XYZ file of C-alpha atoms in Angstrom:
741
model
C -210.432 96.399 83.956
C -210.314 95.487 80.264
C -208.038 92.590 81.218
C -210.582 91.410 83.781
C -213.331 91.420 81.157
C -211.147 89.452 78.755
C -210.200 86.930 81.439
C -213.825 86.469 82.388
C -214.778 86.024 78.751
C -211.945 83.535 78.309
C -213.144 81.703 81.385
C -216.578 81.336 79.877
C -215.079 79.962 76.665
C -212.760 77.428 78.292
C -215.462 76.018 80.554
C -217.930 75.386 77.765
C -219.670 78.663 78.571
C -220.976 77.402 81.906
C -222.611 80.538 83.229
C -222.131 79.617 86.879
C -218.378 80.036 86.398
C -218.959 83.775 86.092
C -222.140 84.453 88.060
C -223.780 83.041 91.148
C -227.108 83.559 89.448
C -228.623 85.030 86.348
C -229.901 88.065 88.260
C -226.613 88.936 89.960
C -225.597 92.529 89.284
C -222.775 93.250 86.845
C -221.036 95.593 89.254
C -218.288 93.085 90.061
C -217.510 92.632 86.356
C -217.657 96.190 85.058
C -214.837 98.697 85.570
C -215.005 100.658 88.794
C -216.581 104.096 88.196
C -214.182 106.998 88.487
C -213.797 110.675 87.656
C -213.436 109.823 83.963
C -216.388 107.426 83.582
C -219.209 107.512 86.107
C -221.419 104.792 87.529
C -224.340 106.252 85.593
C -222.620 105.535 82.287
C -221.922 109.204 81.542
C -218.511 110.781 80.985
C -217.076 111.927 84.299
C -216.164 115.488 85.328
C -212.526 114.886 84.348
C -213.158 112.892 81.178
C -210.530 113.662 78.544
C -209.539 112.495 75.089
C -206.706 113.186 72.713
C -206.862 115.041 69.416
C -204.922 114.639 66.175
C -205.045 117.144 63.287
C -203.821 116.186 59.818
C -202.544 118.232 56.875
C -202.166 115.736 54.028
C -201.011 115.876 50.409
C -201.683 112.683 48.491
C -201.211 111.819 44.822
C -202.835 108.914 43.000
C -200.867 107.447 40.091
C -203.541 106.140 37.710
C -201.004 104.445 35.434
C -199.204 102.455 38.106
C -201.947 102.252 40.778
C -199.816 103.827 43.447
C -200.310 106.288 46.311
C -197.652 108.812 47.317
C -198.238 111.061 50.282
C -196.893 113.341 52.946
C -198.592 114.583 56.072
C -198.114 116.835 59.051
C -199.730 115.494 62.207
C -200.327 117.787 65.164
C -201.000 115.700 68.242
C -202.646 117.294 71.297
C -201.960 115.630 74.634
C -205.083 116.286 76.688
C -204.327 113.397 79.048
C -202.868 113.908 82.531
C -199.856 111.840 81.456
C -196.506 112.774 79.937
C -195.894 110.768 76.757
C -192.402 109.706 75.722
C -193.476 108.134 72.430
C -196.432 108.094 70.050
C -198.046 105.088 68.353
C -199.349 105.187 64.786
C -201.330 102.617 62.807
C -199.931 101.303 59.528
C -202.959 99.371 58.330
C -201.662 98.874 54.791
C -199.015 96.622 56.324
C -201.651 93.928 56.583
C -200.691 93.351 52.916
C -196.943 93.131 53.358
C -195.408 89.756 52.628
C -194.545 89.018 56.269
C -197.978 89.937 57.611
C -199.229 88.011 60.619
C -202.644 87.897 59.013
C -201.515 85.269 56.549
C -199.272 83.491 59.013
C -202.023 83.032 61.599
C -204.822 82.131 59.182
C -205.765 78.464 59.085
C -206.331 76.671 55.808
C -206.482 73.233 54.289
C -206.254 71.435 50.981
C -209.220 70.299 48.955
C -209.646 67.970 46.019
C -210.594 70.861 43.750
C -210.044 74.603 44.153
C -210.680 77.533 41.861
C -207.537 79.434 40.950
C -208.847 82.618 42.629
C -209.679 80.777 45.825
C -206.369 78.934 45.900
C -204.292 82.044 45.209
C -206.009 83.924 48.001
C -205.900 81.050 50.460
C -202.178 80.486 50.045
C -201.123 84.104 49.357
C -199.898 83.320 45.855
C -200.619 86.777 44.388
C -197.443 88.600 43.404
C -198.195 91.897 45.121
C -195.811 94.202 46.941
C -198.072 95.655 49.610
C -197.574 97.658 52.784
C -196.452 101.182 53.596
C -193.022 102.323 52.488
C -192.091 104.922 55.095
C -189.707 107.393 53.467
C -189.085 109.758 56.385
C -190.336 110.928 59.774
C -189.203 114.360 60.941
C -190.124 116.965 63.524
C -191.249 120.497 62.710
C -187.666 121.627 62.167
C -186.979 118.823 59.701
C -184.931 116.738 62.161
C -185.317 112.994 61.799
C -187.244 111.230 64.537
C -186.374 107.664 65.555
C -189.119 105.123 64.936
C -189.765 101.395 65.166
C -192.217 99.504 62.964
C -193.869 96.454 64.501
C -196.085 94.927 61.790
C -199.148 97.247 61.584
C -197.939 99.578 64.360
C -195.227 102.241 64.380
C -193.716 103.858 67.470
C -192.251 107.349 67.079
C -189.886 108.291 69.897
C -189.826 111.869 71.182
C -186.711 113.775 72.243
C -188.578 115.180 75.216
C -191.756 113.957 76.903
C -194.947 115.507 75.562
C -196.446 116.948 78.723
C -200.117 117.251 79.584
C -201.668 120.198 77.763
C -198.928 120.371 75.111
C -199.030 119.517 71.409
C -196.424 118.214 69.013
C -196.193 118.408 65.209
C -194.260 115.978 63.049
C -194.087 114.953 59.392
C -194.395 111.596 57.678
C -193.725 110.770 54.021
C -194.770 107.444 52.541
C -195.978 105.513 49.523
C -197.646 102.203 48.768
C -199.046 100.168 45.901
C -202.835 100.089 45.647
C -204.273 96.591 45.898
C -206.607 94.981 43.380
C -209.811 94.324 45.306
C -210.840 91.604 42.873
C -207.880 89.595 44.153
C -207.900 90.266 47.882
C -211.346 91.749 48.557
C -209.811 94.481 50.709
C -211.648 97.317 52.384
C -209.969 99.758 50.017
C -208.175 99.476 46.694
C -209.148 99.562 43.035
C -211.537 97.819 40.675
C -210.484 97.450 37.054
C -213.018 97.601 34.201
C -211.484 95.858 31.153
C -214.282 96.854 28.773
C -213.225 100.519 28.853
C -209.781 100.132 30.471
C -210.575 102.291 33.495
C -210.456 102.100 37.267
C -212.627 102.973 40.244
C -210.506 103.717 43.319
C -211.896 103.475 46.841
C -209.038 104.720 49.011
C -208.895 104.324 52.792
C -206.329 103.508 55.472
C -204.066 105.361 53.035
C -202.075 107.401 55.561
C -200.327 106.601 58.863
C -202.905 107.370 61.559
C -202.634 108.040 65.265
C -203.644 105.299 67.671
C -206.045 106.096 70.484
C -204.577 106.856 73.890
C -207.289 106.891 76.560
C -208.098 106.540 80.258
C -209.203 102.941 79.828
C -205.990 101.241 78.687
C -203.452 103.816 77.544
C -202.383 103.169 73.950
C -204.776 101.030 71.933
C -202.107 99.507 69.737
C -203.478 96.026 69.256
C -202.253 94.709 65.908
C -204.525 94.876 62.863
C -205.075 91.336 61.577
C -207.866 92.223 59.187
C -211.121 91.688 61.060
C -211.043 93.945 64.113
C -211.482 97.360 62.574
C -210.279 100.759 63.626
C -209.889 102.695 66.854
C -209.233 106.322 66.028
C -208.795 109.812 67.453
C -210.921 112.810 66.502
C -209.336 115.780 64.791
C -209.464 118.257 61.922
C -208.281 117.469 58.399
C -207.090 119.380 55.376
C -206.381 117.028 52.478
C -205.144 117.820 48.974
C -205.925 114.950 46.583
C -204.153 114.993 43.210
C -205.732 112.809 40.518
C -206.179 112.845 36.716
C -208.052 116.009 35.758
C -211.022 114.109 34.291
C -211.648 112.274 37.571
C -214.478 113.062 39.970
C -213.479 112.789 43.626
C -215.890 111.847 46.417
C -214.448 112.453 49.857
C -214.842 112.941 53.551
C -215.337 116.645 54.247
C -216.277 119.738 52.265
C -214.824 120.585 48.851
C -212.894 123.851 49.150
C -211.962 124.564 45.528
C -214.950 123.602 43.392
C -214.126 126.297 40.824
C -210.732 124.670 40.191
C -211.961 121.123 39.607
C -215.583 121.317 38.411
C -217.034 122.734 35.224
C -219.382 125.682 35.345
C -222.311 123.383 34.572
C -221.337 120.961 37.332
C -221.101 123.816 39.835
C -224.555 125.071 38.849
C -226.050 121.608 39.299
C -224.198 121.171 42.579
C -225.659 124.414 43.933
C -229.106 123.383 42.723
C -228.873 120.108 44.648
C -228.467 122.005 47.917
C -232.053 123.246 47.524
C -233.592 120.061 46.138
C -235.370 118.202 48.947
C -237.766 116.077 46.884
C -235.400 114.301 44.494
C -231.708 114.078 43.590
C -230.076 116.392 41.071
C -227.714 114.743 38.571
C -224.442 116.692 38.749
C -222.424 114.477 36.397
C -224.607 112.538 33.945
C -224.024 109.048 32.629
C -223.386 110.416 29.143
C -220.741 112.799 30.481
C -219.050 110.004 32.443
C -219.036 107.707 29.418
C -217.406 110.400 27.306
C -214.578 110.766 29.836
C -214.028 107.007 29.889
C -212.820 107.285 26.288
C -210.634 110.428 26.440
C -208.474 109.771 29.529
C -206.798 113.074 30.324
C -203.057 113.038 30.982
C -203.273 116.183 33.122
C -203.868 116.282 36.865
C -206.026 118.323 39.208
C -205.880 118.748 42.961
C -209.100 118.547 44.959
C -208.916 120.178 48.392
C -211.179 118.934 51.173
C -211.486 119.966 54.797
C -213.247 118.167 57.621
C -213.719 119.085 61.251
C -214.037 116.776 64.240
C -213.800 113.491 62.350
C -211.954 110.357 63.339
C -210.767 109.340 59.880
C -210.640 110.310 56.217
C -211.300 108.404 52.973
C -212.018 109.172 49.335
C -213.024 107.584 46.027
C -212.017 108.727 42.582
C -212.686 107.750 38.966
C -213.420 109.256 35.565
C -216.299 106.768 35.416
C -218.330 108.418 38.177
C -221.892 109.581 37.723
C -222.761 111.947 40.588
C -226.106 112.934 42.096
C -227.066 114.801 45.267
C -230.101 115.822 47.298
C -230.642 118.002 50.366
C -231.984 116.421 53.562
C -233.691 118.260 56.408
C -232.258 117.102 59.738
C -233.052 119.362 62.686
C -231.681 122.786 61.817
C -229.188 121.366 59.286
C -229.470 120.447 55.621
C -226.741 117.921 54.811
C -226.374 116.635 51.281
C -227.084 112.990 50.521
C -224.890 112.059 47.564
C -224.076 109.058 45.404
C -221.165 108.334 43.059
C -221.345 105.345 40.738
C -220.097 104.061 37.382
C -222.543 103.266 34.606
C -222.340 99.613 35.664
C -224.454 100.569 38.684
C -227.318 101.996 36.678
C -230.280 102.144 36.560
C -230.436 100.774 40.102
C -228.114 103.286 41.698
C -229.732 106.347 40.170
C -233.116 105.082 41.389
C -232.269 103.959 44.917
C -228.893 104.988 46.353
C -229.399 108.613 47.365
C -232.941 107.803 48.462
C -231.461 105.252 50.876
C -228.865 107.754 52.146
C -231.649 110.235 52.881
C -233.750 107.616 54.680
C -230.754 106.672 56.822
C -229.945 110.211 57.915
C -233.556 110.854 58.888
C -234.079 107.670 60.900
C -230.694 107.536 62.626
C -231.044 111.189 63.612
C -234.382 110.309 65.208
C -232.859 107.566 67.351
C -229.473 109.154 68.137
C -228.438 112.756 67.428
C -229.062 115.040 64.467
C -226.553 114.240 61.756
C -223.843 116.883 62.244
C -221.744 116.610 59.082
C -222.300 118.485 55.778
C -222.474 115.423 53.492
C -223.208 111.698 53.515
C -221.908 109.810 50.478
C -222.593 106.369 49.021
C -220.036 105.137 46.468
C -220.690 102.088 44.299
C -217.954 99.474 44.293
C -218.147 95.748 43.636
C -218.675 93.271 46.453
C -218.015 95.548 49.412
C -219.665 97.341 52.271
C -217.302 99.606 54.180
C -217.657 102.852 56.071
C -215.712 106.029 56.836
C -216.743 109.491 58.035
C -219.213 110.990 55.545
C -218.405 108.356 52.883
C -218.935 104.637 52.371
C -218.357 102.034 49.648
C -221.265 99.728 48.762
C -222.101 96.763 46.568
C -225.212 96.072 44.483
C -224.735 95.788 40.735
C -227.422 95.067 38.119
C -226.931 92.492 35.404
C -225.049 93.697 32.282
C -228.356 94.441 30.524
C -229.425 96.722 33.409
C -232.022 94.401 34.899
C -231.964 93.450 38.545
C -233.874 91.236 40.936
C -235.655 92.306 44.094
C -232.935 90.482 46.012
C -230.217 92.622 44.411
C -232.229 95.775 45.029
C -232.951 95.128 48.691
C -229.464 93.867 49.459
C -228.062 97.063 47.953
C -230.462 99.283 49.899
C -229.676 97.337 53.068
C -225.923 97.720 52.716
C -226.237 101.448 51.946
C -228.376 102.002 55.038
C -225.916 99.984 57.113
C -222.762 101.696 55.875
C -224.200 105.230 55.929
C -225.505 104.380 59.402
C -221.928 103.764 60.504
C -221.534 107.542 60.450
C -223.285 107.352 63.827
C -221.720 104.102 65.087
C -218.691 104.396 65.337
C -217.792 107.571 63.411
C -219.601 109.839 65.908
C -220.295 107.570 68.904
C -216.690 106.466 68.642
C -216.373 102.979 70.126
C -213.284 100.769 70.035
C -213.816 98.558 66.958
C -210.531 96.736 67.379
C -211.761 95.343 70.698
C -215.596 95.299 70.647
C -217.071 94.773 67.192
C -220.645 94.607 68.491
C -220.540 98.193 69.765
C -220.506 99.524 66.209
C -221.805 96.650 64.073
C -224.493 95.442 66.457
C -225.866 98.841 67.453
C -225.702 99.964 63.843
C -227.517 96.861 62.588
C -230.265 97.501 65.127
C -230.901 101.035 63.852
C -230.562 99.750 60.285
C -233.513 97.470 61.040
C -235.499 100.408 62.423
C -234.760 102.323 59.194
C -235.881 99.446 56.992
C -239.066 99.115 59.024
C -239.941 102.799 59.041
C -238.790 103.938 55.604
C -239.778 100.997 53.378
C -242.878 98.842 52.952
C -242.390 95.124 53.602
C -238.605 95.333 53.580
C -237.091 91.807 53.754
C -234.825 92.532 56.721
C -232.113 89.941 57.308
C -231.289 90.887 60.883
C -233.278 92.308 63.754
C -236.477 90.265 64.115
C -236.226 87.645 66.849
C -237.187 84.790 64.543
C -234.139 85.424 62.332
C -231.634 84.511 65.062
C -233.189 81.203 66.188
C -231.077 78.849 64.066
C -227.870 80.464 65.324
C -228.944 80.507 68.963
C -229.811 76.817 69.012
C -226.595 75.782 67.287
C -223.669 73.830 68.684
C -222.311 75.851 71.614
C -218.765 74.742 70.810
C -218.966 76.865 67.664
C -220.432 79.974 69.306
C -218.786 82.735 71.343
C -220.394 85.284 73.666
C -220.994 88.722 72.168
C -218.445 90.057 74.656
C -215.561 88.489 72.751
C -212.712 90.264 70.986
C -213.153 90.678 67.226
C -210.370 88.288 66.254
C -211.647 85.438 68.448
C -215.267 85.522 67.277
C -216.664 82.556 65.412
C -219.643 83.027 63.072
C -218.775 86.698 62.824
C -221.950 87.962 61.149
C -224.268 86.223 63.589
C -222.218 87.130 66.658
C -221.282 90.759 66.029
C -224.164 91.918 63.828
C -227.270 89.771 64.144
C -227.294 88.717 67.805
C -226.694 92.162 69.375
C -229.139 93.766 66.918
C -231.762 91.155 67.783
C -231.058 91.545 71.484
C -231.637 95.294 71.254
C -234.800 94.782 69.237
C -236.124 92.394 71.890
C -235.025 94.827 74.580
C -237.004 97.595 72.874
C -240.138 95.713 71.902
C -240.524 93.148 74.675
C -238.501 94.053 77.760
C -238.474 97.851 78.078
C -241.050 99.091 75.594
C -240.275 101.600 72.812
C -240.762 104.742 74.914
C -238.277 103.844 77.639
C -235.819 102.210 75.277
C -235.778 105.050 72.764
C -235.183 107.669 75.459
C -232.318 105.680 76.992
C -230.740 104.848 73.637
C -230.861 108.482 72.599
C -229.312 109.454 75.931
C -226.410 107.096 75.277
C -225.872 108.622 71.837
C -226.018 112.161 73.227
C -223.653 111.428 76.108
C -221.030 109.748 73.951
C -221.243 111.637 70.665
C -217.670 112.554 69.629
C -216.294 110.588 72.584
C -214.948 107.074 73.216
C -217.552 104.858 74.954
C -216.875 101.374 76.300
C -219.357 98.510 76.888
C -219.918 99.482 80.522
C -220.879 103.004 79.456
C -223.609 101.615 77.226
C -224.895 99.082 79.768
C -224.966 101.642 82.577
C -226.555 104.426 80.534
C -229.402 102.211 79.330
C -230.268 101.424 82.947
C -229.591 104.901 84.301
C -231.884 106.593 81.773
C -234.742 104.098 82.079
C -234.918 102.891 85.709
C -235.006 99.333 84.363
C -232.614 96.813 85.924
C -231.065 95.153 82.882
C -228.074 93.352 84.379
C -229.802 89.998 83.850
C -230.278 90.912 80.194
C -226.670 91.964 79.546
C -225.534 88.879 81.437
C -227.581 86.414 79.403
C -227.410 87.945 75.945
C -223.886 89.404 75.954
C -221.793 87.309 78.339
C -223.116 83.796 77.670
C -224.148 81.579 74.774
C -227.397 80.495 76.434
C -230.491 80.450 74.280
C -234.177 81.066 74.908
C -236.158 77.848 75.187
C -239.072 78.096 77.593
C -241.737 75.415 77.589
C -245.296 75.177 78.846
C -244.870 71.991 80.857
C -248.184 71.774 82.710
C -251.520 73.535 82.658
C -253.948 72.780 85.474
C -257.486 74.126 85.509
C -259.171 74.940 88.841
C -262.542 76.181 90.003
C -263.674 77.049 93.500
C -265.593 74.177 95.102
C -269.352 74.685 95.462
C -272.141 72.146 96.040
C -272.527 71.668 92.295
C -270.177 73.181 89.710
C -271.736 73.815 86.312
C -269.399 73.159 83.377
C -270.287 74.656 80.007
C -272.435 72.251 77.931
C -272.601 69.725 80.783
C -273.289 69.519 84.503
C -271.271 67.289 86.746
C -269.812 66.960 90.180
C -266.160 68.020 90.200
C -263.996 65.235 91.507
C -260.871 65.832 93.483
C -257.766 64.784 91.561
C -258.879 65.617 87.997
C -255.699 66.630 86.110
C -254.897 68.637 83.026
C -254.220 65.408 81.171
C -257.253 63.179 80.862
C -257.620 60.559 83.561
C -256.766 57.608 81.349
C -253.247 58.981 80.701
C -253.772 59.235 76.962
C -251.180 60.957 74.772
C -253.173 64.209 74.694
C -252.478 66.924 77.298
C -255.701 68.917 77.246
C -258.629 70.206 79.291
C -260.845 67.154 78.783
C -260.562 66.086 82.404
C -262.338 69.240 83.537
C -261.321 71.570 86.369
C -259.949 70.522 89.732
C -261.858 71.852 92.737
C -260.409 73.948 95.496
C -262.006 75.401 98.603
C -261.918 78.770 100.298
C -262.417 78.756 104.068
C -262.887 81.604 106.525
C -259.696 83.299 107.710
C -258.414 82.023 111.048
C -258.197 84.557 113.856
C -254.469 83.924 114.279
C -253.850 85.235 110.776
C -254.844 88.748 111.839
C -252.109 88.969 114.482
C -252.397 92.435 116.124
C -254.845 93.936 113.608
C -258.273 94.852 115.010
C -260.309 95.011 111.799
C -261.408 91.951 109.810
C -261.809 90.949 106.138
C -265.205 90.234 104.651
C -264.606 86.557 103.846
C -267.991 86.148 102.148
C -267.329 89.061 99.770
C -263.953 87.613 98.813
C -265.505 84.207 98.177
C -268.039 85.823 95.878
C -265.182 87.224 93.774
C -263.807 83.707 93.323
C -267.134 82.194 92.287
C -267.358 81.120 88.654
C -263.764 82.170 87.988
C -261.502 79.818 86.017
C -258.013 79.494 87.467
C -255.130 78.130 85.404
C -251.875 77.107 87.031
C -249.131 76.937 84.425
C -245.640 75.561 84.968
C -242.954 77.096 82.736
C -239.587 75.367 82.368
C -236.435 77.201 81.253
C -234.675 74.654 79.049
C -232.324 77.036 77.211
C -230.856 78.848 80.195
C -231.556 82.384 79.005
C -234.138 84.008 81.273
C -236.682 86.133 79.446
C -240.123 87.657 79.966
C -242.993 85.185 79.713
C -245.599 86.145 77.147
C -248.758 84.000 77.161
C -251.720 84.157 74.814
C -255.004 82.663 76.053
C -257.812 81.716 73.674
C -261.276 81.409 75.229
C -264.240 79.220 74.409
C -265.978 82.117 72.673
C -262.997 82.644 70.335
C -261.673 85.808 71.976
C -258.028 86.156 73.039
C -255.917 88.002 75.573
C -252.154 88.262 76.166
C -250.479 88.328 79.568
C -246.881 89.616 79.819
C -244.776 88.621 82.827
C -241.401 90.368 83.410
C -238.243 88.267 83.372
C -237.816 88.836 87.098
C -240.303 86.011 87.689
C -237.264 83.725 87.333
C -235.218 85.412 90.072
C -236.002 82.793 92.753
C -235.865 79.758 90.493
C -234.092 80.058 87.159
C -235.157 76.603 85.947
C -238.909 76.469 86.448
C -241.705 78.665 87.738
C -245.455 78.361 88.186
C -247.972 81.118 87.734
C -251.735 81.194 88.251
C -253.939 83.166 85.851
C -257.702 83.556 86.262
C -260.507 84.574 83.939
C -264.282 84.703 83.800
C -264.255 82.594 80.634
C -262.938 79.100 80.033
C -259.615 78.756 78.238
C -259.375 76.421 75.254
C -255.812 77.149 74.126
C -252.553 78.491 75.602
C -249.626 79.717 73.478
C -246.277 80.915 74.824
C -244.575 83.712 72.839
C -247.367 83.849 70.243
C -245.735 86.570 68.143
C -242.255 84.990 68.174
C -240.653 87.972 69.881
C -238.214 86.268 72.269
C -236.204 84.055 69.857
C -237.465 80.856 71.485
C -235.556 78.058 69.781
C -238.238 75.346 70.154
C -241.862 76.426 69.864
C -243.224 72.880 69.711
C -243.567 72.882 73.511
C -245.022 76.393 73.656
C -248.643 75.292 73.196
C -251.380 73.641 75.226
C -253.259 71.398 74.514
C -250.635 69.245 72.822
C -249.540 65.686 72.600
C -248.030 64.492 75.845
C -244.441 63.327 75.642
C -244.365 59.547 76.075
C -241.858 58.533 78.752
C -239.674 55.431 78.634
C -241.871 53.996 81.402
C -244.984 54.518 79.263
C -243.255 52.826 76.335
C -242.344 49.894 78.594
C -245.928 49.576 79.780
C -247.149 49.566 76.209
C -244.729 46.858 75.107
C -245.251 44.651 78.165
C -248.991 45.093 78.327
C -248.716 45.952 82.040
């Protein structure tokens, strides 16, 4: 079914995103497009009674060479086949191979010449850096030490088995490897090192450092789509034991729980570390800036091995440096007390000491509210230049003050925002484990949405970049040739940040605030997180769960926001004012006979569309006998007429210019200055997707009408959302004016 989704998406792209190519109408159900429910994934969006997933446990020894910036490692992988299938080979990811000289990433990237280029830009654009990257696989053997045949295809490696791995069995094998650590200043990679020339030291942020199992699932078998650099990682849950050997004066931050603190920490550091586990009001400094600065100068030649273990995680990463300052604080989440921790060089202070761990704490609290209680023992924010990247329990984040320690509000809030976002990735996709290689929005978009909720709830007047509807307007009204639907594979997306982060986050915010309401949305969103925690959800599982848990039909919403590049542009095209005909209708501040044919625009066809022409009359007459058909009782026509007396009726025509159907939100201002808002569900468009009329009635006269008054639908042109307004002059009107006729 994945292929069907891709073909449909491709069809939308190649036809200029004409929605009718995919749907008969905007309210057609998605059933024909989504995978058929089965015993693995149900029609409700929940895992089925026979849902299964694989498991991979890792025992890793890795050594970091601080003199030569090199990683050497060996691992034992135990792979558990919980599928109903017999497997004759296993696929592993070799993500470091994205840096080998023959990488497809460079070959398939487009570039061009310019009149003037900086040396850094030119070297990166044309791969002129002299760097020997990629994994060097030294050996692959089974448990008895016998060599296993393998084939490397770019960033993927197939290991062939002597005998099929049957359902319910497990298989252990060993891999030895090494690679050169990349300089992130040169290539901006997700992991690597940063060099500090002032004190001749390094900060290492190490990830994708070991060959990792690909996902094998019920949806498509092996997910072994090549890593080109953008589409991130699809990974299998398992348990880890990792021994990390580094210079003895380094501090290591890592996924998991430190098992040998007495071997690698001083007595004072251990005491502070234990104190932090009981400190809920503020962080405890475990390694001070003065202590870190002293180690920058001494540079021990000895090594120490830090041992970490982690259970039920999909990946593993670490950071290490002698430059690290370290602080930690306990956080109350349900019945757990995870530690929020930060590691940063002095170049991050004073900003990082003031804000980082505070932001980690805020993230754990808010995300736990909207999803599940944070289940892991730690959540770590590591400071590294010009990056935001996430792994289980640890993330690497930018935000550096000026050399004199000062910083702007922009630097502060951007740093807090990236910390919230990257720590939030612990939930999406580290726990709710979506396929990042295929569907970027399922982790970035959902995560950005909850990031916005955290900024709103934990900070005053936070300048959020993504989430509010008004922030996405410029993108939504852009050239459709340069936009892709959200439901597009990571590598084919254009305007990546807007498509995969901002648009889905905004869509979910609109879904919560305008379409469903917070109560229904929050319950359904939490249900999705609970159902798919520590599992592998797909888009259909999210779409179906949100409907199943709320009783709200959202197929029109997923269709418009996720499968098309339509935008919201609804106009107030006409407003007609009516009053029931009586012998003499009294109009406020004047008395006059109401004439048949008075329109919303004044009778002389001036450029103003307003109420100056007064109301149009209409009549109520007694109900004809034939209207009652077989019924014996009768309506009280006079009583009904009395209800209509002195009421003001306003017929409004709304035109859908952007194509994206949405609820209609109308604010009415009355002659006495009071206001009211009417909210009409999106289903009003189900019979006519281009224009609809709706009659509203009030006791008071309306002086002003505004569509989407609080800018909550991402309407791309609000100039036609108001009445009264200047009437658009037609070409015929212009001709009349020029000719004098």
